[in-house]
Tab-separated table of C-alpha atoms in Angstrom:
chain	number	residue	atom	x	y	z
I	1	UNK	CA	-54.957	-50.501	30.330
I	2	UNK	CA	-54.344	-49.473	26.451
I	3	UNK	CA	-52.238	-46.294	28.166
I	4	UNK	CA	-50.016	-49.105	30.001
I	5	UNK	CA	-49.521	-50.832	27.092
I	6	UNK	CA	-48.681	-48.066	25.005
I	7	UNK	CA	-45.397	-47.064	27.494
I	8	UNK	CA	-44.733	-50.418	27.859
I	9	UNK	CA	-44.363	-50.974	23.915
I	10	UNK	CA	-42.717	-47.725	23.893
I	11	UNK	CA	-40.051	-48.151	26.196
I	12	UNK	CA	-39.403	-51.876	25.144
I	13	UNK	CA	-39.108	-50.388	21.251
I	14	UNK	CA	-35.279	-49.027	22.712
I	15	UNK	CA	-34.875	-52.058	25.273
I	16	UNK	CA	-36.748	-55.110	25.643
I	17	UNK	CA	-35.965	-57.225	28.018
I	18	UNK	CA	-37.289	-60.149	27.017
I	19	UNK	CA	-35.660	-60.545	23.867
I	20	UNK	CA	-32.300	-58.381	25.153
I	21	UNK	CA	-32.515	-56.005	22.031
I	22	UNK	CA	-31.508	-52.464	22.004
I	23	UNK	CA	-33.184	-50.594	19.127
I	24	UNK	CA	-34.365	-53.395	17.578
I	25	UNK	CA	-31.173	-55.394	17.418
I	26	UNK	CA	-29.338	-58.123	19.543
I	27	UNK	CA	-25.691	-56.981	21.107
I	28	UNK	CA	-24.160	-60.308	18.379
I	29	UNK	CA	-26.357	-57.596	15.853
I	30	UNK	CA	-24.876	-54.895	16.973
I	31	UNK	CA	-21.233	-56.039	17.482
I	32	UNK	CA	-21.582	-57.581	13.577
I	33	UNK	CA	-22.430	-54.263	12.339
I	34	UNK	CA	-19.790	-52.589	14.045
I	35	UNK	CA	-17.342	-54.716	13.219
I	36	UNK	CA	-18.008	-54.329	9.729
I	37	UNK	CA	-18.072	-50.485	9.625
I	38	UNK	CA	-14.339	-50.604	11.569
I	39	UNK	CA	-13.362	-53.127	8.951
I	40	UNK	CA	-14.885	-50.887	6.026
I	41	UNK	CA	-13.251	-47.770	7.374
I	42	UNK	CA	-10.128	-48.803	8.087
I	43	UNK	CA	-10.084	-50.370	4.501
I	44	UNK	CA	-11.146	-47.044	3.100
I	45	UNK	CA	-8.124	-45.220	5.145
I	46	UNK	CA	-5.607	-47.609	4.299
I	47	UNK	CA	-6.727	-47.602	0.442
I	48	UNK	CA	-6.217	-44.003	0.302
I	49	UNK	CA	-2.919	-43.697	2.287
I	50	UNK	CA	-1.858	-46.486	-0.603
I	51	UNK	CA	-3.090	-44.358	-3.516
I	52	UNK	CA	-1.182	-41.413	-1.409
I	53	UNK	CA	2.095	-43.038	-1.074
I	54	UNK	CA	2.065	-44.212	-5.073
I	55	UNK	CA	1.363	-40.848	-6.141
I	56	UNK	CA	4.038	-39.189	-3.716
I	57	UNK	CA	6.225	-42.438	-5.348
I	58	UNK	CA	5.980	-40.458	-8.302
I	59	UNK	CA	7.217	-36.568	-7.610
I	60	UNK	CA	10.443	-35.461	-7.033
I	61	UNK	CA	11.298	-33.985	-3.690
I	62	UNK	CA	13.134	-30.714	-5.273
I	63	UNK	CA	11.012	-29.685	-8.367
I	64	UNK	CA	7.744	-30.434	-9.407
I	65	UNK	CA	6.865	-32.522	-11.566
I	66	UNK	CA	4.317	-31.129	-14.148
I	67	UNK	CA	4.585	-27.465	-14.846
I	68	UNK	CA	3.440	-27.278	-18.055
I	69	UNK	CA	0.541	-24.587	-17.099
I	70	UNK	CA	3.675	-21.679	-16.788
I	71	UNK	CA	5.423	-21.654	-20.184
I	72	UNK	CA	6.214	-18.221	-20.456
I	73	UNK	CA	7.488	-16.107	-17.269
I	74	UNK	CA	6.507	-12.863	-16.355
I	75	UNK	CA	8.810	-9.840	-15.793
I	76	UNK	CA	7.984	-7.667	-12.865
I	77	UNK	CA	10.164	-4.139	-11.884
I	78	UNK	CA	11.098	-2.759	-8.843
I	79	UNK	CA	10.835	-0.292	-7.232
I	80	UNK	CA	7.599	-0.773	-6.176
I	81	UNK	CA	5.300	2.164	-4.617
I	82	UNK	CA	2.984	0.091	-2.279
I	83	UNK	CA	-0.226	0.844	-3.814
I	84	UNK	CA	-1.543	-2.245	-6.134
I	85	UNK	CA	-1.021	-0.276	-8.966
I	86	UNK	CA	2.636	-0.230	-11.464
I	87	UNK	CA	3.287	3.578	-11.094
I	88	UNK	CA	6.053	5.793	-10.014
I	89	UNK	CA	4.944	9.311	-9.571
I	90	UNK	CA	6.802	12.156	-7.448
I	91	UNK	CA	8.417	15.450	-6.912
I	92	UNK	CA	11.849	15.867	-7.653
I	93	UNK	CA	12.411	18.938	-5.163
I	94	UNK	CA	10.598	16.760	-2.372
I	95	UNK	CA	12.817	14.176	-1.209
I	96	UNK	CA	9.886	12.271	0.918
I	97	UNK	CA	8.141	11.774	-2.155
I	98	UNK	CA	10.887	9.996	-3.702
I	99	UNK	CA	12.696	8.506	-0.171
I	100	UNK	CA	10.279	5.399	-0.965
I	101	UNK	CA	11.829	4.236	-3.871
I	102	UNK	CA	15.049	4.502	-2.772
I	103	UNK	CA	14.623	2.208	0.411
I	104	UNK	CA	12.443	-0.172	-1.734
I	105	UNK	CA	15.767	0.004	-4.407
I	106	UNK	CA	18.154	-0.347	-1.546
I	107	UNK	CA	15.965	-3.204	0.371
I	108	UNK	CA	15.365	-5.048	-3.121
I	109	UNK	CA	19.907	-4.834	-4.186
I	110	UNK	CA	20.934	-5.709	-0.662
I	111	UNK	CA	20.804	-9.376	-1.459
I	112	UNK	CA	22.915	-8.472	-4.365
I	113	UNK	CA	26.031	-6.815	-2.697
I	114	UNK	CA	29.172	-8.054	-4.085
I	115	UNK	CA	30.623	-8.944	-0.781
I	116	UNK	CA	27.305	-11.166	-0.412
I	117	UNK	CA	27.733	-12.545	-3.736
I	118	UNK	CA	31.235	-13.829	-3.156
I	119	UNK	CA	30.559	-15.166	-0.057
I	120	UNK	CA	27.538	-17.605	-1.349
I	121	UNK	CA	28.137	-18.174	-5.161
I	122	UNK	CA	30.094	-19.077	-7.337
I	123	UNK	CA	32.257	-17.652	-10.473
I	124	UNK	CA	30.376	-18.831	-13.470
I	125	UNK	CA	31.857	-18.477	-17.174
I	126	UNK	CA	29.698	-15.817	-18.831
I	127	UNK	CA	27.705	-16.385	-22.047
I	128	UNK	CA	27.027	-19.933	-21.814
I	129	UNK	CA	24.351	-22.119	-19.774
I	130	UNK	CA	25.454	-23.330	-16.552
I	131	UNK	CA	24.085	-27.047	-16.477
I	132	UNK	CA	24.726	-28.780	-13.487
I	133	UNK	CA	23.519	-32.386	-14.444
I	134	UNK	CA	22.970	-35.623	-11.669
I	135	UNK	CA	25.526	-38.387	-12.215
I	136	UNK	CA	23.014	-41.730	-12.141
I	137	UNK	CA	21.608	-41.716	-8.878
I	138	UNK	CA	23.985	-39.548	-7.431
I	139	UNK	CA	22.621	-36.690	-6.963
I	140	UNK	CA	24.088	-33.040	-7.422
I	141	UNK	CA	22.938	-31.416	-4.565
I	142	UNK	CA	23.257	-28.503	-3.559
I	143	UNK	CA	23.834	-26.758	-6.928
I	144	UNK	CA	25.835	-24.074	-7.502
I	145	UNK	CA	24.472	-20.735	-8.438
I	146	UNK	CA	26.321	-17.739	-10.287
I	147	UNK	CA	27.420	-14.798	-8.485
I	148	UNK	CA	25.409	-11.565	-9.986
I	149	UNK	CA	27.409	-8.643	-8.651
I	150	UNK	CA	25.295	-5.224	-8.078
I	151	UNK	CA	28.374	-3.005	-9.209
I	152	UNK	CA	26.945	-4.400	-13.061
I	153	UNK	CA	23.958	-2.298	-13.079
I	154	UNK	CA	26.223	0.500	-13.072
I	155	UNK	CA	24.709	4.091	-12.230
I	156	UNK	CA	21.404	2.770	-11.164
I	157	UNK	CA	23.462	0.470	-8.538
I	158	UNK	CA	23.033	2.784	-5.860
I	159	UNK	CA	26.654	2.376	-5.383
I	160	UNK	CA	27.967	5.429	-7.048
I	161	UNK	CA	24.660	7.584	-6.930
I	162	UNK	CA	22.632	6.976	-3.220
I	163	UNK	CA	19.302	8.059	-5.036
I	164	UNK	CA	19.091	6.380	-8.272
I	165	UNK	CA	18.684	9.417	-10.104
I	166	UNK	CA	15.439	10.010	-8.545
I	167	UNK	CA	16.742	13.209	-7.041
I	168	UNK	CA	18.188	14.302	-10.607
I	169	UNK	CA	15.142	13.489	-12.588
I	170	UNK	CA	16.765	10.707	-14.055
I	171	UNK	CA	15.179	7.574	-12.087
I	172	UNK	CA	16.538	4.003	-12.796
I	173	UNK	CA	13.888	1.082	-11.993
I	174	UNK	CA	14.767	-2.707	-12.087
I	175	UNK	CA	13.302	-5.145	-13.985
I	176	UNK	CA	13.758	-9.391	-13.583
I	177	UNK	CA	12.151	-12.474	-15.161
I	178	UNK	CA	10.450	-14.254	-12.958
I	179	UNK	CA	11.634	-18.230	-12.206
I	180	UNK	CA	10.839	-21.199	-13.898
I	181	UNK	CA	12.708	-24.245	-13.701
I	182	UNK	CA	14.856	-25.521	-16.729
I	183	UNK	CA	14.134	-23.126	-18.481
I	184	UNK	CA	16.376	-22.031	-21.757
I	185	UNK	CA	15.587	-18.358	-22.640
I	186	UNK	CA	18.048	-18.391	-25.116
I	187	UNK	CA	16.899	-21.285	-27.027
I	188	UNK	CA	19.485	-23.913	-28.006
I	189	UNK	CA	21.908	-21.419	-30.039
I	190	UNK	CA	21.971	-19.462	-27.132
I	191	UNK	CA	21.149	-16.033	-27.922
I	192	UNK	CA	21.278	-13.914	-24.871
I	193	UNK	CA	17.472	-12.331	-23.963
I	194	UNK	CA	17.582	-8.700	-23.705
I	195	UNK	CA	15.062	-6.277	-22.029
I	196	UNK	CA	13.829	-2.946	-24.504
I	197	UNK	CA	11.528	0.030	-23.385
I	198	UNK	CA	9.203	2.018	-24.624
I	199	UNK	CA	6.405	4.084	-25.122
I	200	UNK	CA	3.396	1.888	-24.766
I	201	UNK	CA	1.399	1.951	-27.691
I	202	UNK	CA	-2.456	2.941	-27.589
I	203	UNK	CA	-4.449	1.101	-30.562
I	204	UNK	CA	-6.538	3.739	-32.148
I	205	UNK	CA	-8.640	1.554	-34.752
I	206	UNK	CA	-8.088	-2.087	-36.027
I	207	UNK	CA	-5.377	-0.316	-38.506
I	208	UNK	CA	-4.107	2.251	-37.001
I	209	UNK	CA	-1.795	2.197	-34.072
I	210	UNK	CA	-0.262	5.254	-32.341
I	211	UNK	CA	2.384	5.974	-29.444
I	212	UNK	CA	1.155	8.942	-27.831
I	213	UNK	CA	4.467	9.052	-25.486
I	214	UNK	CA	6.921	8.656	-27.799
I	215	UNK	CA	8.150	12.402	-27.572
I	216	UNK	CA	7.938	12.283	-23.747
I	217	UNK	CA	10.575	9.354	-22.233
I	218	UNK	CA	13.346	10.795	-23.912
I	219	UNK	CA	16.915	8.498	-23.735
I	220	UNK	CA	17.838	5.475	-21.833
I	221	UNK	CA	20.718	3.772	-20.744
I	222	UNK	CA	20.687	-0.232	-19.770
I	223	UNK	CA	22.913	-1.919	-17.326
I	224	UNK	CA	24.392	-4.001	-18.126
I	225	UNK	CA	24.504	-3.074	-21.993
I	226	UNK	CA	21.912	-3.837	-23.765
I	227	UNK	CA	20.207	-5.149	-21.202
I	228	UNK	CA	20.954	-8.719	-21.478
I	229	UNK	CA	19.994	-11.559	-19.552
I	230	UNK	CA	23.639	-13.415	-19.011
I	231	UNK	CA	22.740	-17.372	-20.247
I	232	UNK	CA	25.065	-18.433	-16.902
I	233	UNK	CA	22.270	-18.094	-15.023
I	234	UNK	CA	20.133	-20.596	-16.405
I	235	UNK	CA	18.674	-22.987	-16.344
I	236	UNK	CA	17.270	-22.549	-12.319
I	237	UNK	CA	17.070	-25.611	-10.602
I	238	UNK	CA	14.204	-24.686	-8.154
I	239	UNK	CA	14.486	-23.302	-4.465
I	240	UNK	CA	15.500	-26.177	-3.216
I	241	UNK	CA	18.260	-27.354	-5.078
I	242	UNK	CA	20.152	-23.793	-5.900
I	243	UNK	CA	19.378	-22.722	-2.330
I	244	UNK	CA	21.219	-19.347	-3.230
I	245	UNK	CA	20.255	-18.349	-6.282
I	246	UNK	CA	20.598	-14.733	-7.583
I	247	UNK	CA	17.738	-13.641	-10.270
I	248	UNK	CA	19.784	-11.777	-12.941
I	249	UNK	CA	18.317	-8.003	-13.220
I	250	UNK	CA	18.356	-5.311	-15.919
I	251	UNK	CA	18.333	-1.890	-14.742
I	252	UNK	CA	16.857	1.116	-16.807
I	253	UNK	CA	18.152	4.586	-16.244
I	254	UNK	CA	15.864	7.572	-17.856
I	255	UNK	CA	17.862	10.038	-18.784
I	256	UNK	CA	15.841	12.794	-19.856
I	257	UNK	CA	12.191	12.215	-19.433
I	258	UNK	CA	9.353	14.928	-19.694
I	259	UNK	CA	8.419	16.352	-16.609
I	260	UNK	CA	5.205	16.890	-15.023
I	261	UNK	CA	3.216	14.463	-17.152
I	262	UNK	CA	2.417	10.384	-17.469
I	263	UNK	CA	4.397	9.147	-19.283
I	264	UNK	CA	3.021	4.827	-19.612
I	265	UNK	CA	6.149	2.644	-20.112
I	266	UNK	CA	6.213	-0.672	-21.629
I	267	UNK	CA	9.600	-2.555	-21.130
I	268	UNK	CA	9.392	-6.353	-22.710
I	269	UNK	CA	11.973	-9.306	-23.388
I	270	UNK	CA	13.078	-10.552	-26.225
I	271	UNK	CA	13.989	-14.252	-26.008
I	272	UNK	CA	14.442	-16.756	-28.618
I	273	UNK	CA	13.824	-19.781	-26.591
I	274	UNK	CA	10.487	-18.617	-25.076
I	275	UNK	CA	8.868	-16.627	-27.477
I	276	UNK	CA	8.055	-19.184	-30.262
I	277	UNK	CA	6.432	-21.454	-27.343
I	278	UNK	CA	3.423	-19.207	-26.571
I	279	UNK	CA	3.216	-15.716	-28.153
I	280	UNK	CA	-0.317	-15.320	-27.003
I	281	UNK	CA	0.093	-14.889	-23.455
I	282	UNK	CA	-0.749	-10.927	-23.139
I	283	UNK	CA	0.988	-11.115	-19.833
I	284	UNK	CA	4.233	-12.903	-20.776
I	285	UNK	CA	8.116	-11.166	-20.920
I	286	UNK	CA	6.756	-7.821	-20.334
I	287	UNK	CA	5.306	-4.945	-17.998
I	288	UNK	CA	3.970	-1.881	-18.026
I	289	UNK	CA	3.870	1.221	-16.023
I	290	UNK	CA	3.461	4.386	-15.335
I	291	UNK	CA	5.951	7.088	-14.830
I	292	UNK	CA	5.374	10.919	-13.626
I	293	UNK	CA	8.563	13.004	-12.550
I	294	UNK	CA	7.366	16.443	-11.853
I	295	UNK	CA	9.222	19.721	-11.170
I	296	UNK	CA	8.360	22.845	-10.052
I	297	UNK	CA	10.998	24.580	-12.602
């Protein structure tokens, strides 16, 4: 009889149907508490759709909003030789060890073609900043963007010489500052930023400094001269707003390096308007890499 009881108290702990509960609770139970977790839920969804909608309220649809945490851009180089590495390294009798960079080169300046250029963007005046400022609430959209014509880079075009001077010995890479919207590299007296190269230098002791490839990368040549930045192509706008613009480049033409050894490169930017914001940035307005041309002469 104690067994009978015990199913019977069993089964009626999920329904008993004398009282009509399920689990413990009445259906009015039941139907209160769900009712209230709807109401809380839905409350909890439409709070955060609210807080969504007053922060989206906030941003601009064509640039973001906060971008203080990139002050100073990076400058990367082209061509690139797949590997994760910065390095250019072949054989100058050997075109396939060389072909590589001059599809990469080719690839990278296609963009840049001056039939392209004329096509999508516009004449700018040189040596100033090209703003392009909204009138109230109108909005100017799409902005213009200056036409940057591959015939300036000169003898590392690929126009006039198919290999770059990677056949010759004399390679030509490419280097460009990377984006960042509104920015002024010039600073407000508008001082044109310029790209140098060199040897990179090796720090011996906290003294003593030395460039151990200073004898070994020979001359260079900059397209266009003195391998300037033009200030008509800032300030950028963003992606969305200058759908078409052209990065300005700076091409770098070694003219009579050392073969068969490494020769490590460091090409930088000098820029009045960026460098007094963060000089500590080891990573800022310069790259370095490493070059080996060898020869079999």
């Amino acid at each position: 009889m104690a067994k009978d009881d015990g199913k019977v108290s069993w089964k009626e702990s999920i329904w008993n149907p004398r009282t009509g509960e399920f689990i413990g609770r009445t259906a009015s139970s039941w139907g209160l508490i769900i009712l209230f977790y709807v109401a809380f839920y839905i409350f909890l969804a439409a709070f955060f759709c609210l807080t969504m909608y007053a922060l989206l309220m906030t941003l601009e649809d064509n640039r973001p909003k906060h971008q203080d945490r990139l002050v100073v851009p990076g400058l990367m180089m082209r061509p690139r030789s797949g590997n994760p590495f910065l390095e250019i390294d072949y054989m100058m009798e050997e075109t396939e060890s060389w072909d590589m960079y001059v599809h990469a080169l080719d690839e990278f300046l296609s963009p840049y073609n001056d039939s392209e250029q004329a096509k999508k963007n516009y004449e700018c005046v040189s040596d100033k900043y090209f703003f392009q400022s909204d009138s109230g609430s109108v909005k100017n959209y799409p902005k213009r963007s200056c036409q940057f014509h591959r015939s300036i880079l000169g003898e590392c075009s690929g126009l006039t010489d198919r290999t770059y001077g990677y056949g010759d010995g004399q390679p030509c890479i490419i280097v460009k500052l990377n984006r960042v919207i509104g920015m002024l590299p010039g600073g407000k007296d508008g001082e044109a930023p310029f790209v140098t190269c060199a040897p990179k230098i090796y720090k011996v002791s906290e003294d003593e400094e030395t460039e151990e490839d200073a004898d070994k990368m020979g001359q260079l040549m900059y397209f266009p001269p003195n391998g300037t930045f033009n200030l008509m192509y800032y300030p950028y706008y963003g992606k969305k707003e200058q759908v078409n613009y052209s990065q300005p480049l700076v091409a770098i033409k070694f003219l009579n390096l050392t073969t068969n050894t490494d020769i490590n490169i460091e090409c930088k930017v000098t820029a009045p308007g960026i460098n007094a914001v963060n000089v500590k940035d080891k990573f800022g307005l310069k790259v370095i890499f490493r070059l080996r041309v060898n020869s079999r002469n």
